[in-house]
mmCIF file of C-alpha atoms in Angstrom:
data_model
loop_
_atom_site.group_PDB
_atom_site.id
_atom_site.type_symbol
_atom_site.label_atom_id
_atom_site.label_comp_id
_atom_site.label_asym_id
_atom_site.label_seq_id
_atom_site.Cartn_x
_atom_site.Cartn_y
_atom_site.Cartn_z
ATOM 1 C CA MET A 1 5.479 115.454 -85.839
ATOM 2 C CA CYS A 2 6.568 111.822 -85.996
ATOM 3 C CA ILE A 3 10.170 110.793 -85.436
ATOM 4 C CA ARG A 4 10.940 110.299 -89.156
ATOM 5 C CA ASP A 5 9.371 113.658 -90.051
ATOM 6 C CA SER A 6 11.484 115.299 -87.359
ATOM 7 C CA ILE A 7 14.671 113.817 -88.796
ATOM 8 C CA ASN A 8 13.647 114.783 -92.326
ATOM 9 C CA ALA A 9 12.856 118.360 -91.315
ATOM 10 C CA GLU A 10 16.245 118.881 -89.675
ATOM 11 C CA TYR A 11 18.510 117.174 -92.188
ATOM 12 C CA GLY A 12 16.576 117.829 -95.392
ATOM 13 C CA VAL A 13 16.574 114.238 -96.617
ATOM 14 C CA GLU A 14 13.869 111.667 -97.074
ATOM 15 C CA ARG A 15 15.308 108.558 -95.469
ATOM 16 C CA PHE A 16 17.821 107.566 -92.852
ATOM 17 C CA ALA A 17 16.246 104.209 -91.919
ATOM 18 C CA MET A 18 15.636 105.432 -88.355
ATOM 19 C CA GLN A 19 14.758 102.597 -85.977
ATOM 20 C CA PRO A 20 14.028 102.533 -82.219
ATOM 21 C CA ILE A 21 16.905 100.874 -80.370
ATOM 22 C CA GLU A 22 16.107 101.413 -76.682
ATOM 23 C CA SER A 23 13.429 102.658 -74.330
ATOM 24 C CA SER A 24 13.628 103.806 -70.733
ATOM 25 C CA GLU A 25 10.702 104.591 -68.425
ATOM 26 C CA GLU A 26 10.763 106.315 -65.062
ATOM 27 C CA PHE A 27 8.260 107.969 -62.723
ATOM 28 C CA GLY A 28 8.974 111.502 -61.632
ATOM 29 C CA CYS A 29 11.899 112.959 -63.592
ATOM 30 C CA LEU A 30 12.409 112.898 -67.357
ATOM 31 C CA GLY A 31 16.150 113.306 -66.822
ATOM 32 C CA ASP A 32 16.319 109.930 -65.076
ATOM 33 C CA ALA A 33 14.744 108.229 -68.099
ATOM 34 C CA ILE A 34 17.205 109.957 -70.443
ATOM 35 C CA SER A 35 20.208 109.076 -68.253
ATOM 36 C CA SER A 36 19.197 105.407 -68.301
ATOM 37 C CA LEU A 37 19.703 105.121 -72.066
ATOM 38 C CA LYS A 38 22.805 103.031 -72.814
ATOM 39 C CA SER A 39 22.754 102.913 -76.633
ATOM 40 C CA VAL A 40 23.274 106.635 -77.265
ATOM 41 C CA PRO A 41 26.777 108.184 -77.062
ATOM 42 C CA ARG A 42 27.344 109.896 -73.734
ATOM 43 C CA GLU A 43 28.001 113.298 -75.300
ATOM 44 C CA TYR A 44 24.512 113.271 -76.838
ATOM 45 C CA ILE A 45 22.959 112.163 -73.548
ATOM 46 C CA GLU A 46 24.616 115.029 -71.672
ATOM 47 C CA ARG A 47 23.542 117.520 -74.314
ATOM 48 C CA ASP A 48 19.980 116.217 -74.156
ATOM 49 C CA LEU A 49 19.965 116.547 -70.364
ATOM 50 C CA ARG A 50 21.129 120.157 -70.565
ATOM 51 C CA ILE A 51 18.434 121.062 -73.111
ATOM 52 C CA THR A 52 15.532 119.341 -71.359
ATOM 53 C CA GLY A 53 16.685 120.598 -67.943
ATOM 54 C CA ALA A 54 16.666 124.203 -69.100
ATOM 55 C CA SER A 55 13.069 124.231 -70.327
ATOM 56 C CA ASP A 56 9.852 122.214 -70.267
ATOM 57 C CA ASP A 57 9.353 122.898 -73.973
ATOM 58 C CA HIS A 58 10.999 119.596 -74.912
ATOM 59 C CA ASP A 59 9.090 117.351 -72.474
ATOM 60 C CA ASN A 60 7.147 115.838 -75.386
ATOM 61 C CA ALA A 61 9.462 116.531 -78.267
ATOM 62 C CA THR A 62 12.210 114.802 -80.211
ATOM 63 C CA LEU A 63 15.790 116.077 -80.371
ATOM 64 C CA ASN A 64 18.175 114.951 -83.074
ATOM 65 C CA TYR A 65 21.949 114.451 -82.764
ATOM 66 C CA GLY A 66 24.767 113.575 -85.139
ATOM 67 C CA PRO A 67 25.929 112.359 -87.459
ATOM 68 C CA ASP A 68 28.985 111.028 -85.619
ATOM 69 C CA ALA A 69 32.302 110.072 -87.226
ATOM 70 C CA SER A 70 30.752 106.827 -88.500
ATOM 71 C CA GLY A 71 27.779 108.569 -90.112
ATOM 72 C CA ASN A 72 25.298 107.460 -87.416
ATOM 73 C CA LEU A 73 22.357 109.660 -86.469
ATOM 74 C CA TYR A 74 20.627 109.531 -83.095
ATOM 75 C CA ALA A 75 17.344 110.909 -81.843
ATOM 76 C CA ILE A 76 15.847 110.932 -78.361
ATOM 77 C CA GLU A 77 12.081 111.048 -78.189
ATOM 78 C CA HIS A 78 10.662 112.419 -74.913
ATOM 79 C CA GLN A 79 7.315 111.568 -73.383
ATOM 80 C CA ARG A 80 6.162 113.120 -70.092
ATOM 81 C CA LYS A 81 2.576 112.674 -68.941
ATOM 82 C CA LEU A 82 0.814 113.221 -65.642
ATOM 83 C CA HIS A 83 -0.104 109.871 -64.092
ATOM 84 C CA TRP A 84 -2.179 110.253 -60.944
ATOM 85 C CA PHE A 85 0.013 112.267 -58.565
ATOM 86 C CA SER A 86 3.330 111.985 -60.446
ATOM 87 C CA HIS A 87 4.661 112.150 -63.978
ATOM 88 C CA LYS A 88 5.290 109.098 -66.098
ATOM 89 C CA CYS A 89 8.414 109.843 -68.147
ATOM 90 C CA ARG A 90 9.743 107.888 -71.060
ATOM 91 C CA ALA A 91 12.778 108.323 -73.328
ATOM 92 C CA ILE A 92 13.045 106.415 -76.596
ATOM 93 C CA ALA A 93 16.362 106.238 -78.457
ATOM 94 C CA TRP A 94 16.363 106.049 -82.253
ATOM 95 C CA LYS A 95 19.296 105.357 -84.540
ATOM 96 C CA GLY A 96 19.814 105.736 -88.277
ATOM 97 C CA SER A 97 22.633 106.156 -90.726
ATOM 98 C CA THR A 98 23.596 108.474 -93.540
ATOM 99 C CA GLY A 99 25.319 105.516 -95.192
ATOM 100 C CA GLN A 100 22.416 104.642 -97.512
ATOM 101 C CA VAL A 101 22.025 108.218 -98.695
ATOM 102 C CA ALA A 102 25.781 108.585 -99.185
ATOM 103 C CA ALA A 103 25.907 105.344 -101.177
ATOM 104 C CA GLU A 104 23.086 106.477 -103.455
ATOM 105 C CA ARG A 105 24.739 109.868 -103.993
ATOM 106 C CA ARG A 106 28.063 108.188 -104.828
ATOM 107 C CA GLU A 107 26.316 105.889 -107.305
ATOM 108 C CA LYS A 108 24.691 108.876 -109.013
ATOM 109 C CA ASP A 109 28.001 110.765 -109.146
ATOM 110 C CA GLU A 110 29.758 107.728 -110.600
ATOM 111 C CA ALA A 111 27.138 107.437 -113.352
ATOM 112 C CA ALA A 112 27.567 111.127 -114.250
ATOM 113 C CA LEU A 113 31.359 110.757 -114.293
ATOM 114 C CA HIS A 114 31.094 107.669 -116.481
ATOM 115 C CA GLY A 115 28.891 109.549 -118.936
ATOM 116 C CA TRP A 116 31.429 112.361 -119.303
ATOM 117 C CA LEU A 117 34.468 110.094 -119.673
ATOM 118 C CA ALA A 118 32.555 107.905 -122.137
ATOM 119 C CA THR A 119 32.122 110.898 -124.456
ATOM 120 C CA LEU A 120 35.921 111.210 -124.436
ATOM 121 C CA GLY A 121 36.329 107.483 -125.080
ATOM 122 C CA ILE A 122 38.201 106.851 -121.830
ATOM 123 C CA ASP A 123 35.476 105.607 -119.460
ATOM 124 C CA GLU A 124 37.900 102.933 -118.201
ATOM 125 C CA LEU A 125 39.381 105.722 -116.043
ATOM 126 C CA VAL A 126 36.221 105.956 -113.904
ATOM 127 C CA PRO A 127 37.733 103.860 -111.055
ATOM 128 C CA VAL A 128 40.797 106.149 -110.996
ATOM 129 C CA PHE A 129 38.696 109.300 -110.569
ATOM 130 C CA MET A 130 36.430 107.652 -107.980
ATOM 131 C CA GLU A 131 39.328 106.329 -105.903
ATOM 132 C CA LYS A 132 40.935 109.778 -105.740
ATOM 133 C CA GLY A 133 37.637 111.469 -104.879
ATOM 134 C CA TRP A 134 37.465 113.383 -108.164
ATOM 135 C CA TYR A 135 33.705 113.217 -108.560
ATOM 136 C CA GLY A 136 30.606 115.094 -107.528
ATOM 137 C CA GLU A 137 28.318 117.499 -109.362
ATOM 138 C CA HIS A 138 30.367 120.662 -108.808
ATOM 139 C CA ARG A 139 33.778 119.092 -109.480
ATOM 140 C CA LEU A 140 32.508 117.375 -112.620
ATOM 141 C CA GLU A 141 31.108 120.658 -113.918
ATOM 142 C CA ARG A 142 34.471 122.363 -113.339
ATOM 143 C CA MET A 143 36.279 119.585 -115.198
ATOM 144 C CA LYS A 144 33.882 119.891 -118.119
ATOM 145 C CA VAL A 145 34.168 123.671 -118.312
ATOM 146 C CA SER A 146 37.812 124.242 -117.408
ATOM 147 C CA GLY A 147 39.393 120.904 -118.289
ATOM 148 C CA LEU A 148 42.266 119.291 -116.399
ATOM 149 C CA ALA A 149 45.818 120.591 -116.122
ATOM 150 C CA ALA A 150 48.980 118.495 -116.127
ATOM 151 C CA GLU A 151 49.186 118.911 -112.330
ATOM 152 C CA ASP A 152 45.696 117.460 -112.004
ATOM 153 C CA LEU A 153 46.668 114.396 -114.013
ATOM 154 C CA ASP A 154 49.771 113.946 -111.869
ATOM 155 C CA GLU A 155 47.599 114.032 -108.749
ATOM 156 C CA LEU A 156 45.300 111.429 -110.277
ATOM 157 C CA GLY A 157 48.304 109.271 -111.140
ATOM 158 C CA ILE A 158 47.472 109.230 -114.869
ATOM 159 C CA ARG A 159 50.763 108.629 -116.671
ATOM 160 C CA ASP A 160 49.607 107.109 -119.944
ATOM 161 C CA GLU A 161 50.295 109.599 -122.734
ATOM 162 C CA ARG A 162 47.115 108.702 -124.623
ATOM 163 C CA TYR A 163 44.916 109.489 -121.626
ATOM 164 C CA ARG A 164 46.873 112.625 -120.823
ATOM 165 C CA GLY A 165 46.560 113.806 -124.405
ATOM 166 C CA VAL A 166 42.787 113.439 -124.394
ATOM 167 C CA LEU A 167 42.285 115.157 -121.029
ATOM 168 C CA LEU A 168 44.772 117.950 -121.708
ATOM 169 C CA GLN A 169 43.094 118.583 -125.059
ATOM 170 C CA GLY A 170 39.925 119.318 -123.088
ATOM 171 C CA LYS A 171 41.905 121.881 -121.095
ATOM 172 C CA ARG A 172 43.126 123.570 -124.273
ATOM 173 C CA LYS A 173 39.621 123.650 -125.749
ATOM 174 C CA ALA A 174 38.280 125.208 -122.551
ATOM 175 C CA ALA A 175 40.913 127.950 -122.800
ATOM 176 C CA MET A 176 39.990 128.865 -126.394
ATOM 177 C CA PRO A 177 37.495 131.702 -126.889
ATOM 178 C CA GLN A 178 34.155 130.355 -128.033
ATOM 179 C CA THR A 179 32.242 131.998 -130.868
ATOM 180 C CA GLU A 180 28.564 132.306 -130.041
ATOM 181 C CA TRP A 181 25.571 133.833 -131.730
ATOM 182 C CA THR A 182 23.169 135.463 -129.329
ATOM 183 C CA CYS A 183 19.516 136.346 -129.567
ATOM 184 C CA PHE A 184 19.031 139.599 -127.704
ATOM 185 C CA ASP A 185 15.277 139.551 -127.874
ATOM 186 C CA LYS A 186 14.104 140.284 -124.333
ATOM 187 C CA ARG A 187 11.830 137.269 -124.431
ATOM 188 C CA CYS A 188 14.664 134.880 -125.149
ATOM 189 C CA PRO A 189 18.258 135.790 -124.161
ATOM 190 C CA ARG A 190 19.883 132.650 -125.562
ATOM 191 C CA SER A 191 23.173 131.863 -127.303
ATOM 192 C CA PHE A 192 23.841 129.519 -130.217
ATOM 193 C CA GLY A 193 26.939 127.927 -131.662
ATOM 194 C CA SER A 194 26.368 128.951 -135.270
ATOM 195 C CA ARG A 195 24.605 131.520 -137.420
ATOM 196 C CA GLU A 196 22.442 128.761 -138.902
ATOM 197 C CA ALA A 197 21.208 127.664 -135.458
ATOM 198 C CA LEU A 198 20.372 131.253 -134.589
ATOM 199 C CA GLN A 199 18.495 131.773 -137.862
ATOM 200 C CA GLN A 200 16.508 128.587 -137.253
ATOM 201 C CA HIS A 201 15.707 129.793 -133.744
ATOM 202 C CA CYS A 202 14.403 133.115 -135.103
ATOM 203 C CA GLU A 203 12.247 131.309 -137.652
ATOM 204 C CA ASP A 204 10.799 129.011 -134.985
ATOM 205 C CA THR A 205 10.102 131.750 -132.428
ATOM 206 C CA GLY A 206 9.182 134.591 -134.747
ATOM 207 C CA HIS A 207 11.894 136.866 -133.380
ATOM 208 C CA GLN A 208 13.066 139.494 -135.808
ATOM 209 C CA SER A 209 16.482 138.805 -137.264
ATOM 210 C CA ALA A 210 17.390 142.426 -136.468
ATOM 211 C CA ASN A 211 17.343 141.376 -132.823
ATOM 212 C CA ALA A 212 19.685 138.481 -133.498
ATOM 213 C CA THR A 213 23.193 139.770 -133.019
ATOM 214 C CA LYS A 214 26.612 138.148 -133.228
ATOM 215 C CA SER A 215 28.840 137.668 -130.214
ATOM 216 C CA THR A 216 31.516 140.162 -129.241
ATOM 217 C CA MET A 217 34.288 137.806 -130.351
ATOM 218 C CA GLU A 218 32.757 137.337 -133.789
ATOM 219 C CA LYS A 219 32.287 141.100 -134.171
ATOM 220 C CA PHE A 220 35.905 141.677 -133.172
ATOM 221 C CA ASN A 221 37.151 139.216 -135.771
ATOM 222 C CA GLU A 222 35.075 140.828 -138.490
ATOM 223 C CA ASP A 223 36.282 144.316 -137.491
ATOM 224 C CA VAL A 224 39.897 143.142 -137.732
ATOM 225 C CA ARG A 225 39.293 141.666 -141.184
ATOM 226 C CA ARG A 226 37.552 144.863 -142.323
ATOM 227 C CA GLN A 227 40.410 147.055 -141.086
ATOM 228 C CA ARG A 228 42.971 144.901 -142.845
ATOM 229 C CA LYS A 229 41.058 145.153 -146.125
ATOM 230 C CA GLN A 230 40.859 148.928 -145.796
ATOM 231 C CA GLN A 231 44.584 149.148 -145.049
ATOM 232 C CA HIS A 232 45.313 146.930 -148.057
ATOM 233 C CA ARG A 233 43.147 149.092 -150.357
ATOM 234 C CA SER A 234 44.760 152.295 -149.016
ATOM 235 C CA ALA A 235 48.232 150.887 -149.664
ATOM 236 C CA ASN A 236 47.281 149.927 -153.229
ATOM 237 C CA ALA A 237 45.789 153.373 -153.867
ATOM 238 C CA THR A 238 48.962 155.060 -152.575
ATOM 239 C CA SER A 239 51.148 152.860 -154.788
ATOM 240 C CA ALA A 240 48.979 153.649 -157.819
ATOM 241 C CA ARG A 241 49.302 157.426 -157.298
ATOM 242 C CA GLN A 242 53.052 157.137 -156.973
#
């Protein structure tokens, strides 16, 4: 496995711009070659010495370390080969950074945030959300589904009443029960926002309309209306008999 494949396999990403930064070669002991590396943080060197000293399994392998507080990744590639009557040992230090990946992820998150705020007509607030760290796939999904509370807007430093009104309205909408129409056909358990959309779905898919049932909330509302009508008719009948 090459050095870049080794990094990719451990961290699950495709690129960290790993580059060789130093090489050390010694005859006899691999540990001496590792100890001679000056470009790798000492804590990683000591860890590498402990691992390679405990087993020969890593004599021709690559071990990955990091990222450190600055987002830097390090790898030490080991080479140990028999050369006449001694071993020729070599340690190669590699360095990369998560910075490029983090920058690309931030750019993607910013675009998604901009798209959501643009639908509300307040995309000028993108820098505010980004500065406060209110972005990312999971946080954005929560904001879309649950809306923002007044405390959230205070934390973001949004004081303008127009902006607060728009964002708090999203919170109120999220709290309202949604009426859905659901297709309970086993082949297609989907929900729709209106009876018309459900009927069109049944026509397109060939599902029987008997399998297309209203949501619990819609049923509840209809039951309430039906009970009120019955009560009204009973009251009128009682008044007529009297």
